[in-house]
Coordinates of C-alpha atoms in Angstrom, one line a residue:
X25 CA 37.8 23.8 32.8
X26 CA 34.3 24.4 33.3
X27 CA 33.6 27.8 30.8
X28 CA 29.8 27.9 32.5
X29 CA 31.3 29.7 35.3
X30 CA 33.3 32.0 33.3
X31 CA 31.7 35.8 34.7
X32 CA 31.2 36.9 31.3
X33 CA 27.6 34.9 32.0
X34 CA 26.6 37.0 35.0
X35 CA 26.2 40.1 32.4
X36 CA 24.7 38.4 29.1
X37 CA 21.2 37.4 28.9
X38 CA 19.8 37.0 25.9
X39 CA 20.5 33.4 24.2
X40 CA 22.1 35.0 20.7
X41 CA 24.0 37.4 22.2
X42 CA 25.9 34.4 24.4
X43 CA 26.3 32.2 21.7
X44 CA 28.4 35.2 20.2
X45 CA 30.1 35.4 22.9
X46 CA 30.9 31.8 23.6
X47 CA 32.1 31.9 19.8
X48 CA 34.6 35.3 20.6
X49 CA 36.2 34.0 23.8
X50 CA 35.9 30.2 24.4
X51 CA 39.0 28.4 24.2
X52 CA 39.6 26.2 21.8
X53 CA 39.3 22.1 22.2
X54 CA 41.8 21.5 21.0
X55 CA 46.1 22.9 20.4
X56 CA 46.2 24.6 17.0
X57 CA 49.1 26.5 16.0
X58 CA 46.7 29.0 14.0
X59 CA 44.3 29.6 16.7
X60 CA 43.2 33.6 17.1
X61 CA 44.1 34.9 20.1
X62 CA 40.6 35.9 21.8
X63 CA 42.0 39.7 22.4
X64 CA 42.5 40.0 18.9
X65 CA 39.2 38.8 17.9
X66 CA 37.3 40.3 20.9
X67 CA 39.2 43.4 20.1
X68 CA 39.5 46.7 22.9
X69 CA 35.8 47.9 22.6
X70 CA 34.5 44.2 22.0
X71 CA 32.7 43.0 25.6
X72 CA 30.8 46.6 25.4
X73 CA 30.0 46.0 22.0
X74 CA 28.1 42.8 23.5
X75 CA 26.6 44.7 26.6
X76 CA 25.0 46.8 24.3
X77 CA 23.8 43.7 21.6
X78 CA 22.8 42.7 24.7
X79 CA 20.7 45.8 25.5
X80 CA 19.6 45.6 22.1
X81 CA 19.4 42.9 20.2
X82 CA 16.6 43.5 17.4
X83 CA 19.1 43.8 14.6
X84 CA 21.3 41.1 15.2
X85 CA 18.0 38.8 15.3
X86 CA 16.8 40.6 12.1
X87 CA 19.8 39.3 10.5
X88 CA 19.8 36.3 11.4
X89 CA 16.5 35.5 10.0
X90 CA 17.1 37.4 7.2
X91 CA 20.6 35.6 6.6
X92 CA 19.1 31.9 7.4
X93 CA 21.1 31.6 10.6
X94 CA 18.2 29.6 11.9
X95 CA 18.7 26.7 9.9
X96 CA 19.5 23.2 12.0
X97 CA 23.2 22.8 11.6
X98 CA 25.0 24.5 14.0
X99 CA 27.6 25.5 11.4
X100 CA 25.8 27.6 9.7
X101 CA 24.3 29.2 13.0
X102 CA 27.6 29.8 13.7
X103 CA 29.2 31.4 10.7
X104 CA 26.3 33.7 10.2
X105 CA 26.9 35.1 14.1
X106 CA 30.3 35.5 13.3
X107 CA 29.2 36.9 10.0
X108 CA 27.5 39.6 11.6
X109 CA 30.5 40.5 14.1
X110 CA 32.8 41.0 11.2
X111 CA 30.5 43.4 9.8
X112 CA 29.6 45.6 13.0
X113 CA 32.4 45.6 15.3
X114 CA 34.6 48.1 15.8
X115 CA 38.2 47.2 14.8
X116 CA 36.8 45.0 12.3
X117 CA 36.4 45.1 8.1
X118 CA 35.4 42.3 6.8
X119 CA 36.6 42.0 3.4
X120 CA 35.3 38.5 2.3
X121 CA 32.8 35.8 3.4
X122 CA 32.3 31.7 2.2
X123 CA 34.2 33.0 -1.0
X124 CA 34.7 29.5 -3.2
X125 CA 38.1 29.4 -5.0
X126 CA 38.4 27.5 -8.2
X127 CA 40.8 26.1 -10.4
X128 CA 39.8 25.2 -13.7
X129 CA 35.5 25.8 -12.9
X130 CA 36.3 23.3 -10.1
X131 CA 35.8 24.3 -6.4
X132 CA 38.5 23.1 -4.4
X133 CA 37.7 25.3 -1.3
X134 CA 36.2 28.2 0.2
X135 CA 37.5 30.9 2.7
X136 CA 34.9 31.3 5.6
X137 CA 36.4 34.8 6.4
X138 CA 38.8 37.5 4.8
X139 CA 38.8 40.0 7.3
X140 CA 41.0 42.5 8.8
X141 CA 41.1 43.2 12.4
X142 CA 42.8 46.3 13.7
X143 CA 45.4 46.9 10.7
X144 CA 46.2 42.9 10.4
X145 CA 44.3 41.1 7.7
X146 CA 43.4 37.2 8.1
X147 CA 41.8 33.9 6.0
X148 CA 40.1 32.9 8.9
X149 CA 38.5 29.1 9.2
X150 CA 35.6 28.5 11.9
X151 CA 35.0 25.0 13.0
X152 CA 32.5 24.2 16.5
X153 CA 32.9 20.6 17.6
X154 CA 31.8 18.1 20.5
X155 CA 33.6 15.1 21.5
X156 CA 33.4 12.3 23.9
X157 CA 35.9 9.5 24.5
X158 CA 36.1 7.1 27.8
X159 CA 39.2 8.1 27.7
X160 CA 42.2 11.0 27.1
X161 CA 43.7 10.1 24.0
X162 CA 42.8 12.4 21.1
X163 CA 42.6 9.7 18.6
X164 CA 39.9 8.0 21.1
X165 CA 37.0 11.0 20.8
X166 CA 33.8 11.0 18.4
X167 CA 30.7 13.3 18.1
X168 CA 27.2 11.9 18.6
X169 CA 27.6 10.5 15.3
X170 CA 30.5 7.8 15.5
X171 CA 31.7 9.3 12.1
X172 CA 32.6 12.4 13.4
X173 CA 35.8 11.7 14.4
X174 CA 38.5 14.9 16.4
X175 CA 41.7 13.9 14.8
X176 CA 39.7 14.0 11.0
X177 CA 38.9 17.6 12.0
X178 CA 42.1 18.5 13.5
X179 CA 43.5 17.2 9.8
X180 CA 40.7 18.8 8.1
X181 CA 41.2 22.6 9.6
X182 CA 44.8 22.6 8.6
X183 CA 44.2 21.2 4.9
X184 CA 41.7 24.5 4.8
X185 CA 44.2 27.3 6.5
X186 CA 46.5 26.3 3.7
X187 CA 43.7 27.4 0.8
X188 CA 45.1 31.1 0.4
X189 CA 49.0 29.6 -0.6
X190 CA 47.3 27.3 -3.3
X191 CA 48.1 28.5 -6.9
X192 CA 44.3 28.6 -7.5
X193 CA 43.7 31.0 -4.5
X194 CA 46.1 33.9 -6.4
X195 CA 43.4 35.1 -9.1
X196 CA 40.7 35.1 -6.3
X197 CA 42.5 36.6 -4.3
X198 CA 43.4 39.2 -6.8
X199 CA 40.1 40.0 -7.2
X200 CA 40.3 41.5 -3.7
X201 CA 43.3 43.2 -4.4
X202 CA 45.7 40.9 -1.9
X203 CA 48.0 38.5 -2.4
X204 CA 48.8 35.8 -0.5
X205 CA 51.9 37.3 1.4
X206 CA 49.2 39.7 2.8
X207 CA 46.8 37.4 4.8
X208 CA 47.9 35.6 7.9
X209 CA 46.1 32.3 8.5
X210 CA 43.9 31.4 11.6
X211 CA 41.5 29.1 13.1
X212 CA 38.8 29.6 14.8
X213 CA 37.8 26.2 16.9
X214 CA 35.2 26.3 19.6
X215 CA 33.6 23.1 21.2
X216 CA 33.9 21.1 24.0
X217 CA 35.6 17.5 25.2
X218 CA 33.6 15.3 27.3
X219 CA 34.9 12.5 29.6
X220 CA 33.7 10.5 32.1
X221 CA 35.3 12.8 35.0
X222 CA 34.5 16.5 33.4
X223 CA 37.7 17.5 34.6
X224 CA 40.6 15.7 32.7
X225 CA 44.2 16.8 32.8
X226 CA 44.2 16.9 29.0
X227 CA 48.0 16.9 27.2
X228 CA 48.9 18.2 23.8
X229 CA 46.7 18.2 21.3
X230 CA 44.3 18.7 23.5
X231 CA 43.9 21.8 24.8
X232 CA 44.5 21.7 28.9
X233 CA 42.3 24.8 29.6
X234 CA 39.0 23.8 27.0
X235 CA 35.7 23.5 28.4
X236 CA 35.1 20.4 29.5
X237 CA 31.6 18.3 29.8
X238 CA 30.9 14.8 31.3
X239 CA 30.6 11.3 29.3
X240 CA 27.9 8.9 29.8
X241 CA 27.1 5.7 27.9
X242 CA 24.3 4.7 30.5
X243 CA 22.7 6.6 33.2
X244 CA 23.1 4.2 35.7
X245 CA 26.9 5.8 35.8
X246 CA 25.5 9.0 36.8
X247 CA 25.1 10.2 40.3
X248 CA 22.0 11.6 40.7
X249 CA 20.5 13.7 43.1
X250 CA 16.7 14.4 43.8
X251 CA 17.3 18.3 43.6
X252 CA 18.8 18.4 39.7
X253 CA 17.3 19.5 37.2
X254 CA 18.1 19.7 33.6
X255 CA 17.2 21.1 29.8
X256 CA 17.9 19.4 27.0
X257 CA 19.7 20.8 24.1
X258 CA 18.9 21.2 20.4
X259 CA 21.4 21.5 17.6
X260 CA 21.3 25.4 17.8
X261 CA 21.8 25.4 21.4
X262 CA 25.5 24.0 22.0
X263 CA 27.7 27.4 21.9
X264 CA 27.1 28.7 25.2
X265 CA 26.1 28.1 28.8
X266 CA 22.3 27.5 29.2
X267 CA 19.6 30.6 30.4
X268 CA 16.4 28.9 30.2
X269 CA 12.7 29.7 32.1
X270 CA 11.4 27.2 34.6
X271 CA 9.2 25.8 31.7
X272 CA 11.8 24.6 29.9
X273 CA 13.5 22.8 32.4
X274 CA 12.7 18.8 33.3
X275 CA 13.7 16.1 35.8
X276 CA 16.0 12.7 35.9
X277 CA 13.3 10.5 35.5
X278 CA 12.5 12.2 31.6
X279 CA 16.0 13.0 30.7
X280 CA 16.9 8.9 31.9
X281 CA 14.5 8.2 29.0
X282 CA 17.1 10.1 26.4
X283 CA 19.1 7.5 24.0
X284 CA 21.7 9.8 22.7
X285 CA 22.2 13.9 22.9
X286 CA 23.6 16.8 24.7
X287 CA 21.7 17.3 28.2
X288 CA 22.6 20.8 30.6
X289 CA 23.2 20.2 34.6
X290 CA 21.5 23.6 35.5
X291 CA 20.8 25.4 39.0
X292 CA 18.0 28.5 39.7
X293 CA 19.9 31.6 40.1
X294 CA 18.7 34.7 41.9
X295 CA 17.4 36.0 38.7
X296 CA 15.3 33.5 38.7
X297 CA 16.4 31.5 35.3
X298 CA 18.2 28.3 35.6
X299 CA 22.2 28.4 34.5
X300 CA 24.3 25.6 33.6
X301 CA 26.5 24.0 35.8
X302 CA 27.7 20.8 33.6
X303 CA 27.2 19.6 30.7
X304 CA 26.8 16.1 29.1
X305 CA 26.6 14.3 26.1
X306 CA 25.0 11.1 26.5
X307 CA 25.9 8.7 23.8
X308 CA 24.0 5.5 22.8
X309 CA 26.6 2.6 22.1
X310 CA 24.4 0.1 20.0
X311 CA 23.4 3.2 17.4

């Protein structure tokens, strides 16, 4: 699935506002049996909610600076978008943020989100990944660092839904005024898969309907064209389809020159910005 031609793009401009969006209704890369349904997390009012961030963005930028959303990892970029949406829209209370739980002055975890949407209340976990494999096999795909392995995630998410059953969650939790019987569990899990086709028929785990991005361990195996142009991603700019100015934008013959990263496909639209049309993550094999 290729999410950059999803229409919610034609109405979203501005680059935070997007990246909240991606984060709300992009499908997840992989099957999780806790995954949020979008319409739950989106909620009724939640797409004019975003028109109008859209319209008006000052505060959610204001909080983000004044919340350190701008930091490098993308994580935290993440969480403090999310962060903000808990608190402002409108079948949402959020009840609890990065709250550590201890047992015995040891942290053993930490609940991203305690939140109730609508009249249900959830532990939520948020986790944004990229993966590449030559291949379709779930044990088979890494990030850019060959460390960063999908299955170790996939583990790692469910090890952290199960925080709010563990005896040392109860006096935390307490604190709140919940018990565990109260929260439902769910993940969060945004992120692409990249392969050497950008359009694999992926099977369980992996989820047949994510958004999907091309492989490449040498540029020689990409088929260029004299008309493409690309931008070239930082670590803040993975959640959502690239908008981007003709200044920002650069040919084959200086993205070639790129080792190892995430790289955007784009095309000139009427509106004159350039939009994503495929993504790739270029990854360098003797690293």
């Amino acid at each position: 699935m290729n999410y950059a031609s999803d229409p919610i793009w034609w109405h979203l401009k501005k680059t935070i506002v997007r990246d909240l969006a991606s984060l709300l209704t992009a499908p997840s890369p992989w099957i999780s049996s806790a995954e949020l349904p979008v319409s739950i997390l989106l909620g009724n009012e939640g797409f004019r909610f975003l028109l109008s961030l859209d319209e008006q963005p000052d505060n959610l930028y204001l909080f983000l600076k004044q919340h350190g959303g701008y930091q490098t990892h993308l994580g935290v970029y993440a969480e403090r978008l999310l962060y903000y949406w808990f608190l402002h829209a409108p079948h949402s209370r959020l009840i609890a943020h990065n709250l550590p739980v201890q047992d015995n002055q040891r942290t053993v975890g930490a609940f991203d989100f305690i939140v109730q949407l609508n009249d249900q209340i959830f532990h939520l976990e948020l986790t944004c990944k990229y993966y590449g494999s030559q291949s379709d096999k779930a044990e088979s795909f890494i990030g850019l660092s060959k460390a960063d392995r999908l299955m170790d995630k996939m583990h790692k998410i469910k090890q952290q839904l199960a925080l709010s059953i563990q005896p040392a969650a109860e006096s935390t939790l307490k604190d709140l005024m919940l018990e565990p019987g109260m929260l439902q569990h769910a993940s969060i899990i945004r992120g692409m898969l990249f392969t050497p086709s950008a359009n694999q028929h992926f099977q369980a785990p992996l989820h047949p309907l994510c958004w999907q991005g091309r492989y490449i361990e040498n540029w020689a195996e990409f088929e260029f064209q004299e008309h493409h142009r690309f931008y070239v991603l930082d670590h803040l700019s993975f959640l959502s389809p690239v908008r981007v100015s003709s200044n920002a934008i650069v040919n084959f013959n200086q993205i070639k020159q790129i080792r190892q990263g995430m790289i955007a496909l784009v095309q000139q639209h009427a509106d004159g910005y350039w939009h994503e049309v495929e993504r790739i993550m270029k990854t360098d094999q003797h690293s």
